[in-house]
Coordinates of C-alpha atoms in Angstrom, one line a residue:
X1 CA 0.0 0.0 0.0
X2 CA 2.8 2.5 1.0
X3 CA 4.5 1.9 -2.9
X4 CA 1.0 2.5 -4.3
X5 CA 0.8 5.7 -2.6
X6 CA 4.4 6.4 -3.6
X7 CA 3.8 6.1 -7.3
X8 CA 0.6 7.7 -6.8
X9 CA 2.3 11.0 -5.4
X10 CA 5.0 10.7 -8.1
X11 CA 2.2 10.4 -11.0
X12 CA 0.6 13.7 -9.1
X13 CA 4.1 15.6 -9.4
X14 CA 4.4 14.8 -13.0
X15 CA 1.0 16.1 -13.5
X16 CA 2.1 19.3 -11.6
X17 CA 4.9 19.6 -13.3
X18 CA 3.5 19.4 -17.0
X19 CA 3.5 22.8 -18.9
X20 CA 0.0 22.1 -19.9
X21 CA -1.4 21.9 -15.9
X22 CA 0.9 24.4 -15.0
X23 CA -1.1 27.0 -17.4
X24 CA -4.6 25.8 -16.6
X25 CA -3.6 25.9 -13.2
X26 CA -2.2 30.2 -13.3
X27 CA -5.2 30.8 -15.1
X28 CA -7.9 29.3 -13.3
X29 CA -5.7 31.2 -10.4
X30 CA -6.0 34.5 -11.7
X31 CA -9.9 34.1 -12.7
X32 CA -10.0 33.7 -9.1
X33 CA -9.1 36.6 -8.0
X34 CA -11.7 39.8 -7.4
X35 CA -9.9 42.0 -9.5
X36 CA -9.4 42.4 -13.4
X37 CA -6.3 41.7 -15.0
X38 CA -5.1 42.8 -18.3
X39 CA -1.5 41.6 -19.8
X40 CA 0.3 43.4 -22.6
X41 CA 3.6 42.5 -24.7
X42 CA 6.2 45.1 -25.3
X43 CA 4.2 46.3 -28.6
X44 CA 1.4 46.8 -26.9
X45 CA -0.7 43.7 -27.9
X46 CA -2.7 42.1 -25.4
X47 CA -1.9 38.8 -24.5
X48 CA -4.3 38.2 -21.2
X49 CA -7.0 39.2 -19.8
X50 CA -9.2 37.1 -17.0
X51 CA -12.5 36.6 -16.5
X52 CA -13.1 39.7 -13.9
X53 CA -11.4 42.4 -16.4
X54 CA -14.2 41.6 -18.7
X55 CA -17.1 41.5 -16.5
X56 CA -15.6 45.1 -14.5
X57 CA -14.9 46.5 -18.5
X58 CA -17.8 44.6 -20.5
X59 CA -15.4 43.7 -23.0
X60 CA -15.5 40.2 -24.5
X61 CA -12.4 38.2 -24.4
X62 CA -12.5 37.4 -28.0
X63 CA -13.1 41.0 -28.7
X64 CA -9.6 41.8 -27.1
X65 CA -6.6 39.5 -27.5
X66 CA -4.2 40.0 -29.8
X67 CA -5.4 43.2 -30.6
X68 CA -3.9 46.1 -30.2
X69 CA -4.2 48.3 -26.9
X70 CA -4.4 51.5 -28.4
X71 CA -7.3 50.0 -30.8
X72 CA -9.3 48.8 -28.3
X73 CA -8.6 50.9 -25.1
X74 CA -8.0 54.3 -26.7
X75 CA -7.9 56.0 -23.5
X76 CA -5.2 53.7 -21.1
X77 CA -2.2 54.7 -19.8
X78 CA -0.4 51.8 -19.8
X79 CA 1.4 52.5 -23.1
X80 CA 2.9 55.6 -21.3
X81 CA 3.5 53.1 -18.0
X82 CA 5.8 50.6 -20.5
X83 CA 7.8 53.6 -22.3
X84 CA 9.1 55.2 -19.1
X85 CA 9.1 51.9 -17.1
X86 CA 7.4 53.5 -14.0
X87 CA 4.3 52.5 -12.4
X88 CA 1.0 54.2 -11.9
X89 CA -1.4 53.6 -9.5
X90 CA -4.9 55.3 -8.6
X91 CA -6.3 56.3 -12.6
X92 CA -9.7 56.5 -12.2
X93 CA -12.3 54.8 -14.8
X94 CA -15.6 54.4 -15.6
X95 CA -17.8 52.0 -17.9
X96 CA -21.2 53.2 -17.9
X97 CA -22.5 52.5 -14.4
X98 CA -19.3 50.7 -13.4
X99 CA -16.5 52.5 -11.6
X100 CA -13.2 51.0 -10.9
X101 CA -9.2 51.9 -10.1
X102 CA -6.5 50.8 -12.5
X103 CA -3.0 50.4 -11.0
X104 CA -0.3 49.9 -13.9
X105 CA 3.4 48.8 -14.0
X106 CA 5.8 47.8 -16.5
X107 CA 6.8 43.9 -16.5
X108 CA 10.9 43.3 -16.1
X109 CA 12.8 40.4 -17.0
X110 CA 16.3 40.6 -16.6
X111 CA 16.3 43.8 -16.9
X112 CA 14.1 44.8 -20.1
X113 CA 10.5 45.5 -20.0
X114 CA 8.6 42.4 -22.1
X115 CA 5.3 44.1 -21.4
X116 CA 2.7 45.7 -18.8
X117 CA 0.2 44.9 -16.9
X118 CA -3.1 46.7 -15.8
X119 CA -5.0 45.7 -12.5
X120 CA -8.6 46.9 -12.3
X121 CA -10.5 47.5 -8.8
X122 CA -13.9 47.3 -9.2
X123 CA -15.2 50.3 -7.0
X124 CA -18.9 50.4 -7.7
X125 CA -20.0 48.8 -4.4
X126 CA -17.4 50.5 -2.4
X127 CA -18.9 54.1 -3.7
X128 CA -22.8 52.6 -3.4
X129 CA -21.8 51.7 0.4
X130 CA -19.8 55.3 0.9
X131 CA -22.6 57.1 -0.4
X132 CA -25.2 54.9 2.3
X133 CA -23.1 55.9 5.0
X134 CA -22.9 59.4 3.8
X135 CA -26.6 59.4 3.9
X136 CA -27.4 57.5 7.3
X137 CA -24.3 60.0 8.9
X138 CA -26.5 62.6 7.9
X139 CA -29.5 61.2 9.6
X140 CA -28.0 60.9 12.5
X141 CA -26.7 63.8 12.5
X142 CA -29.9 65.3 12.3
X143 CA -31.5 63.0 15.0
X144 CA -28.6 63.5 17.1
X145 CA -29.3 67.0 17.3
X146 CA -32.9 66.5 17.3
X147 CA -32.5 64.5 20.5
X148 CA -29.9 67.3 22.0
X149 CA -32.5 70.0 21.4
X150 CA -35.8 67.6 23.3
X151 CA -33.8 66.0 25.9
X152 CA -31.3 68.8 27.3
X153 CA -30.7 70.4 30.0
X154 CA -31.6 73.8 30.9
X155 CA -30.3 74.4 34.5
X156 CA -26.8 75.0 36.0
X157 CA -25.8 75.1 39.8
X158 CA -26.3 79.4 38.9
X159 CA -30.0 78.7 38.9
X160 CA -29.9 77.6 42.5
X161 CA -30.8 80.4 44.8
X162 CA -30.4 80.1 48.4
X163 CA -27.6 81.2 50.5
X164 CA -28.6 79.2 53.9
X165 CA -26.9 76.8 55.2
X166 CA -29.0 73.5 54.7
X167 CA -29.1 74.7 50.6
X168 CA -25.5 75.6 50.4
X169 CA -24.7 72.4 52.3
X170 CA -26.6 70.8 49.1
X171 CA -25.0 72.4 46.2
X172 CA -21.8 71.7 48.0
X173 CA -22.3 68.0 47.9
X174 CA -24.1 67.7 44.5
X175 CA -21.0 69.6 42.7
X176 CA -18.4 66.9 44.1
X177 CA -21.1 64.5 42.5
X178 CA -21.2 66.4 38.9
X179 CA -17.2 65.5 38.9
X180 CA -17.3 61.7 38.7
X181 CA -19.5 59.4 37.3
X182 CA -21.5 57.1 39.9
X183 CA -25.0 57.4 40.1
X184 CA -26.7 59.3 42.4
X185 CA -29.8 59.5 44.3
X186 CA -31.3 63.2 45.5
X187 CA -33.8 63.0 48.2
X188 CA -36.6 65.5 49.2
X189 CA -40.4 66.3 50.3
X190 CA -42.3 67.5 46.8
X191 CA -41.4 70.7 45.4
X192 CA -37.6 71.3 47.3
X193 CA -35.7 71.3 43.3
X194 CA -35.1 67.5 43.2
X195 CA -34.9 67.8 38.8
X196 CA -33.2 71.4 39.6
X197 CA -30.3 69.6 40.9
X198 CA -30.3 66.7 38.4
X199 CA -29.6 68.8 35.6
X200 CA -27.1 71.3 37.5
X201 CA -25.3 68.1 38.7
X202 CA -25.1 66.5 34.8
X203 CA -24.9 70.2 33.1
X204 CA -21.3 70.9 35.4
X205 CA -20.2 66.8 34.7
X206 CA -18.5 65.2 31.9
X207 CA -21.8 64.5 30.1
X208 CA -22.6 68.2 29.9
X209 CA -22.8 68.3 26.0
X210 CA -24.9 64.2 25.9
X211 CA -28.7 64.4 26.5
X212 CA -30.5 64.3 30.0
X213 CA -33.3 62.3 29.8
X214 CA -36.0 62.7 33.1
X215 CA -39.2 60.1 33.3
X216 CA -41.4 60.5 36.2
X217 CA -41.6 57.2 36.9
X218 CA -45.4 57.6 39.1
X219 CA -46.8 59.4 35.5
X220 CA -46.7 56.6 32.9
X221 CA -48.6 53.2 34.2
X222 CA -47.2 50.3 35.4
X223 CA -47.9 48.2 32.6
X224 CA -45.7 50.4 29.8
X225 CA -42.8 51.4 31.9
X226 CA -41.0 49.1 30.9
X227 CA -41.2 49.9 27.1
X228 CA -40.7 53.5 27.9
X229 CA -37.5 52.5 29.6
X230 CA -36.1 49.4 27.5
X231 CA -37.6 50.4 24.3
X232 CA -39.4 47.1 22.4
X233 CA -39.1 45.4 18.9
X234 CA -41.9 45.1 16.2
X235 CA -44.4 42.4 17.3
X236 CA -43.1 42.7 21.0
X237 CA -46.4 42.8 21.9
X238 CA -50.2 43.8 20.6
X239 CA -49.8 47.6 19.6
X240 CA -46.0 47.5 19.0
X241 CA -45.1 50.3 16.4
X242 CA -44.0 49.1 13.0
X243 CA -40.5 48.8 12.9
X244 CA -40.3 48.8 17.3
X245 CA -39.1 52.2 19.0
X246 CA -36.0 52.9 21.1
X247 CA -36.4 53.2 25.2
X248 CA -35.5 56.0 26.9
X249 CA -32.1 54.5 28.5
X250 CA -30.6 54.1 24.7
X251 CA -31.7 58.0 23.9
X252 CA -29.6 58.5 27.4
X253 CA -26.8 57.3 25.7
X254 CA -23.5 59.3 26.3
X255 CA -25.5 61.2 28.8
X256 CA -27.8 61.2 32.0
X257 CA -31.5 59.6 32.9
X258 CA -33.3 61.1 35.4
X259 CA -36.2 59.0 37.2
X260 CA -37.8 60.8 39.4
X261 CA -40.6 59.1 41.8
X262 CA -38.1 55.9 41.7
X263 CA -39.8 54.6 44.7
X264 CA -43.3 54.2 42.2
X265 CA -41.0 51.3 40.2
X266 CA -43.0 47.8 40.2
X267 CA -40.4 45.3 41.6
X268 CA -40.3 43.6 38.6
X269 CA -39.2 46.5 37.0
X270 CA -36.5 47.5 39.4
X271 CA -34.9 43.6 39.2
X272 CA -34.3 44.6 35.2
X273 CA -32.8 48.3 36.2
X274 CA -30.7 46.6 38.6
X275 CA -28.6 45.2 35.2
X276 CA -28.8 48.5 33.8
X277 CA -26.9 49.5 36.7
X278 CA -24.7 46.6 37.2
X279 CA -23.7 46.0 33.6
X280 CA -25.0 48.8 31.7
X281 CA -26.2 47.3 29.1
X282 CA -30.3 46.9 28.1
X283 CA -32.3 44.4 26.6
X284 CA -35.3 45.7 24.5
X285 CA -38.6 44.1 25.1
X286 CA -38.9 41.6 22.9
X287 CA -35.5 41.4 21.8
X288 CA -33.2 38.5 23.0
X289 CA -29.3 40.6 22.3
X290 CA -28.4 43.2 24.4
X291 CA -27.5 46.5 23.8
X292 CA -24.6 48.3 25.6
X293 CA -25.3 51.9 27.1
X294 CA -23.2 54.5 28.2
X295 CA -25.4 56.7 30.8
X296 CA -25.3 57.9 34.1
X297 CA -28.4 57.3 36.2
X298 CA -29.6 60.0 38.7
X299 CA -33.0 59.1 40.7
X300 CA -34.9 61.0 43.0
X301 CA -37.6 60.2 45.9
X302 CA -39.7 61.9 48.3
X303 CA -40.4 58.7 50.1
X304 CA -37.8 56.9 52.8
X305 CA -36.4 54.2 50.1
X306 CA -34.4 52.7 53.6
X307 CA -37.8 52.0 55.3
X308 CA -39.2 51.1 51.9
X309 CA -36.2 48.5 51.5
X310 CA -37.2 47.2 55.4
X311 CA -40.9 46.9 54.5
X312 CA -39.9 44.5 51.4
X313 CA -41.6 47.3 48.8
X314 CA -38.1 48.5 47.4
X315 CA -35.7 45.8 46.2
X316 CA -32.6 46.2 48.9
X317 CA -29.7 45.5 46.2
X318 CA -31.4 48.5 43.6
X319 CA -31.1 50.8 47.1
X320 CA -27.3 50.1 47.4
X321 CA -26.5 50.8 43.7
X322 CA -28.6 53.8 43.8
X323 CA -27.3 55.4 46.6
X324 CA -23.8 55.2 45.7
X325 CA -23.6 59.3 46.4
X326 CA -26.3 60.9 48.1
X327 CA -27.4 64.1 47.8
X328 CA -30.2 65.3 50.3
X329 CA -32.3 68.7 49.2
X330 CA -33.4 70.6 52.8
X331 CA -37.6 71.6 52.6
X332 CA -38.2 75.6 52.4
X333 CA -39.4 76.1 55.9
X334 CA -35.7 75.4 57.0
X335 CA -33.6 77.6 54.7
X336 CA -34.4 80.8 56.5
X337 CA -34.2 83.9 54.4
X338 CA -34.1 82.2 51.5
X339 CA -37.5 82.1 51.0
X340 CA -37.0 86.2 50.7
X341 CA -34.0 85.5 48.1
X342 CA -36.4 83.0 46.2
X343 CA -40.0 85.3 46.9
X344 CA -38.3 88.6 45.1
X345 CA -37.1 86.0 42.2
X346 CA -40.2 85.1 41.4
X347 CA -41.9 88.5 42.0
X348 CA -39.8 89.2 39.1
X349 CA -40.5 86.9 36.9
X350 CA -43.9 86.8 37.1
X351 CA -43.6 90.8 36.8
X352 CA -41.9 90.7 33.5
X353 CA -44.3 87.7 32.3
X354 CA -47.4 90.1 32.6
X355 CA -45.7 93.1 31.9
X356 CA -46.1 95.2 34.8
X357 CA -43.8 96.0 37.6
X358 CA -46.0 96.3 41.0
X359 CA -44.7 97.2 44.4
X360 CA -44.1 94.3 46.8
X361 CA -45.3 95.3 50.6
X362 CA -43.1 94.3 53.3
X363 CA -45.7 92.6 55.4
X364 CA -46.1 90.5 52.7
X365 CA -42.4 89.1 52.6
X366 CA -42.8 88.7 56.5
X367 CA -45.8 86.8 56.3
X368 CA -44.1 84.2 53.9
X369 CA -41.4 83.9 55.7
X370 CA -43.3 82.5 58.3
X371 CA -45.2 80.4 56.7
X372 CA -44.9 76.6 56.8
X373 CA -44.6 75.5 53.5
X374 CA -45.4 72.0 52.9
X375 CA -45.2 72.1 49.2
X376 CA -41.6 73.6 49.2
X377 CA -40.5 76.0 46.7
X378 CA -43.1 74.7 44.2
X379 CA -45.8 76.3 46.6
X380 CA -44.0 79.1 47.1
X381 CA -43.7 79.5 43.5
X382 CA -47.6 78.9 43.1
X383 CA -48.5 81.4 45.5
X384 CA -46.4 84.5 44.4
X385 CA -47.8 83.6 40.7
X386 CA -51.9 83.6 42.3
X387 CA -50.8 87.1 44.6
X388 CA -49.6 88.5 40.7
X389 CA -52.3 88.0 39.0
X390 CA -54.7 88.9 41.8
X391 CA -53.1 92.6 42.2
X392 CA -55.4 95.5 40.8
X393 CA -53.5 98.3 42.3
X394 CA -49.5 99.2 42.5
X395 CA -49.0 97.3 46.1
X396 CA -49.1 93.9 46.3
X397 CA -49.8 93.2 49.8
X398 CA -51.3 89.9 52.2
X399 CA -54.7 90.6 50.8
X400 CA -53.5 89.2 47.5
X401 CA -53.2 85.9 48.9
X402 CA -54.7 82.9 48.5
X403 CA -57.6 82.9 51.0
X404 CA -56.3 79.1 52.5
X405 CA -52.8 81.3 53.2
X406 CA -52.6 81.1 56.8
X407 CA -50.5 84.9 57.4
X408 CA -49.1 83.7 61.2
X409 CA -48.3 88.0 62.0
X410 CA -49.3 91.0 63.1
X411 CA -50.1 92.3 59.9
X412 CA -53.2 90.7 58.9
X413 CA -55.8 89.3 62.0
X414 CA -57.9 87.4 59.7
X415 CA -60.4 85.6 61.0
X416 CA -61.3 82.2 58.9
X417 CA -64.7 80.4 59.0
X418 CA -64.9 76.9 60.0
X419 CA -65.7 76.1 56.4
X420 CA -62.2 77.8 55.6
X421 CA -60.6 75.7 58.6
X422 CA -61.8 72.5 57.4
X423 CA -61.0 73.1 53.5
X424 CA -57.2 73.9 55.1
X425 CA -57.0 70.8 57.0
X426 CA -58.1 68.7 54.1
X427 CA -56.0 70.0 51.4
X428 CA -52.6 70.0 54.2
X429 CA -54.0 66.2 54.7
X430 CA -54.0 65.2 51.2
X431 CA -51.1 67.0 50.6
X432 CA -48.7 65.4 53.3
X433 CA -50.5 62.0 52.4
X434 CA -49.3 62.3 48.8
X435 CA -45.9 63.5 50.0
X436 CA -46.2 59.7 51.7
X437 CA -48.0 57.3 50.1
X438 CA -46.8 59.1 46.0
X439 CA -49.0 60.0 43.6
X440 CA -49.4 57.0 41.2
X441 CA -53.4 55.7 40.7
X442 CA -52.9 52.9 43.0
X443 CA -51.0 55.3 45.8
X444 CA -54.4 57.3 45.3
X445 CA -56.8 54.5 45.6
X446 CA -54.8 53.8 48.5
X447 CA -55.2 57.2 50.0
X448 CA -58.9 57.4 49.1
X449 CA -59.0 54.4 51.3
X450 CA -57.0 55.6 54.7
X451 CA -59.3 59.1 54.6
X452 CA -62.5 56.9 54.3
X453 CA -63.8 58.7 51.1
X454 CA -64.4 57.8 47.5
X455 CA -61.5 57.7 44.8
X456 CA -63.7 60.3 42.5
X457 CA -64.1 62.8 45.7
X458 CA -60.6 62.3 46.2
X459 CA -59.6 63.6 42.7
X460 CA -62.1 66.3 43.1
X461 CA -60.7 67.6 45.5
X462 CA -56.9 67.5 44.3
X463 CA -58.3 69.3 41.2
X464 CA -60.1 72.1 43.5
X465 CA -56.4 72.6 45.1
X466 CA -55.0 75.6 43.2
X467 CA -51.1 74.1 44.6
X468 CA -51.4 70.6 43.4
X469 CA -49.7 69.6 40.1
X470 CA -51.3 66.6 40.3
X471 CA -54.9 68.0 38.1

């Protein structure tokens, strides 16, 4: 068996060796190869050309050899390439909608040119594919700033007005926060600047020119939070755009995501955030590949997400990642004189909104001052806008007030009625309950419940609230 095999091998070298394999062999070689070939002899007359040079060229082999270059190639350079001996590379062609490069050189035996040869790269797809890219470059150029104009920031750490303590204290601790990149959770009772301080904090870090991209997580219902977030394919489920739709965490990409009302999560929800903090990376509803994303997560909460973690509401390992850096935003009542510093801004804005300056009595400064304010700067906000717009004369003074504004000086001895009394109570009752419980249907129903009235009479009596943003 091992001589058979011998005299096999030898009878396969022989073969090999033969002029006549040798030639089929080069050629079916060069036919091989992607691009066109085309061989001259030293007076110009073609000798070879493979099967690529005549499909890139739509020139017939038969129509070619042995004829002369110059007859059937009027235009090519290669004539030059063999008198001088030097190669050219780069000569641009083109054969109806065919576009290729031709690189020449001069062939060398010994010393003396024998010929030249032409290698043609077909371009066509190359320039198709540029000119797609070009196109989807644009695109996205156009949704990139398309999603930098929607989701941008508008505040900076200048916008923050207070010069207390507790609020400096604040700002202090958020800008060490802007400077890295670990995510952060900001704490507060409604209406202290929670989203203030988000975009501040991601405005002053390294993600100042990506998007910031804020969901308030207790406004879109349970059931298509996770979409929002994670984005879904086509088909994903019954209703599922054509084509599926990007969440919010890949439009966060290179930037910050802001969820305020994090405690309002379903715990199902928060078990697929905690990979989006862990690994940073997202998996589309519907979708079984993952999708990498570079963002920064800021949350926010007005609720105690420590007891929530005790009580077995808010998942404990979601908590820790959260809370890597902690920035805690004081309520109004404790930052002193800046509720004068904030009052005057707002006087001012709401003068140059209307367009009419009005003076501001001093009673009324003392009598907010004083004032309790359990809705936090967004109350405070509220009721300088109602005091504006309820001014007839030049003086805006505590008469301008909302009639439920309790004035605790010496100023104004208003009596109320026990009507008055009760409407108070009730709206500083559903307020402080929403401040607990959040303000998501279910939290509602739930408050409904613990004051012993109906869900509608509930609602009604949020809407008759001129304070609450939650009509």
């Amino acid at each position: 068996m091992v001589h058979e095999a011998h005299d096999d091998l030898n009878e396969l070298k022989h073969v090999f060796a033969s002029p006549e394999y040798a030639e089929k062999w080069y050629i079916q070689i060069l036919n091989s190869i992607n691009n066109g070939i085309l061989v001259t002899d030293d007076q110009l007359i073609v000798r070879y050309v493979n099967a690529q040079y005549t499909r890139i060229t739509s020139i017939k082999e038969k129509d070619i050899l042995g004829q002369p270059l110059k007859k059937v190639r009027p235009g090519a350079k290669l004539p030059q390439v063999i008198e001088k001996g030097e190669s050219l590379v780069g000569v641009y062609r083109r054969e109806g909608d065919t576009e290729y490069i031709v690189d020449m050189a001069p062939i060398i035996v010994e010393g003396a040119i024998i010929g030249g040869v032409s290698v043609v790269k077909d371009i066509t797809e190359v320039r198709r594919l540029s000119e797609e890219i070009k196109t989807f470059a644009k695109k996205t150029g156009r949704l990139k700033t398309m999603v930098d104009r929607i989701y941008k920031a508008k505040y900076t750490f200048d916008d923050i007005i207070g010069s207390s303590s507790p609020i400096q204290e604040a700002v202090r601790v958020a800008k060490r926060a802007a400077q890295g990149n670990a995510d952060i959770l900001i704490t507060g009772k409604s209406g202290t600047g929670k989203e203030l301080f988000a975009q501040a904090i991601h405005n002053a870090s390294n993600r100042g020119y990506g998007p910031f991209v804020a969901l308030n997580c207790a406004a879109i219902a349970p059931s298509l939070i996770e979409s929002e977030l994670f984005g879904y394919e086509e088909g994903a489920f019954t209703g599922a755009k054509k084509g599926g739709r990007v969440g919010l965490f890949e439009i966060a990409s290179g930037g910050t995501i802001f969820l305020d009302e994090i405690a309002e999560l379903n715990l199902e929800v928060q078990a697929k955030l905690l990979r989006v903090l862990q690994e940073r990376s997202i998996r589309r509803v519907g979708e079984t590949s993952e999708v990498s994303v570079d963002i920064r997560v800021m949350a926010a909460t007005n609720k105690d997400l420590y007891q929530m973690v005790q009580d077995g509401k808010f998942r404990a390992d979601v908590y820790y990642r959260l809370n890597v850096l902690n920035v805690h935003l004081p309520p109004l009542a404790e930052r002193g004189q800046d509720i004068i510093l904030l009052a005057n801004q707002f006087f001012q804005f709401y003068f140059q909104k209307i367009g009419r300056t009005f003076e501001v009595d001093k009673q009324i400064l003392k009598a907010l001052l004083h004032y309790s304010w359990s809705g936090n700067v967004r109350e405070l906000r509220n009721v300088i806008e109602y005091a504006v717009n309820m001014c007839e004369d030049n003086v805006i003074t505590t008469l301008h007030l909302p009639k439920w504004f309790k004035v605790d000086d010496d100023s104004r001895k208003s009596i109320h009625s026990l009507s008055q009394m009760v409407q108070e109570f009730e709206r500083r009752t559903i307020q402080n309950a929403i401040a607990h419980y959040g303000s998501s249907v279910e939290s509602k129903q739930r408050i409904a419940k613990e004051l012993g009235i109906s869900v509608a009479t509930l609602y009604n009596k949020i809407k008759a609230d001129p304070l609450s943003d939650e009509k």
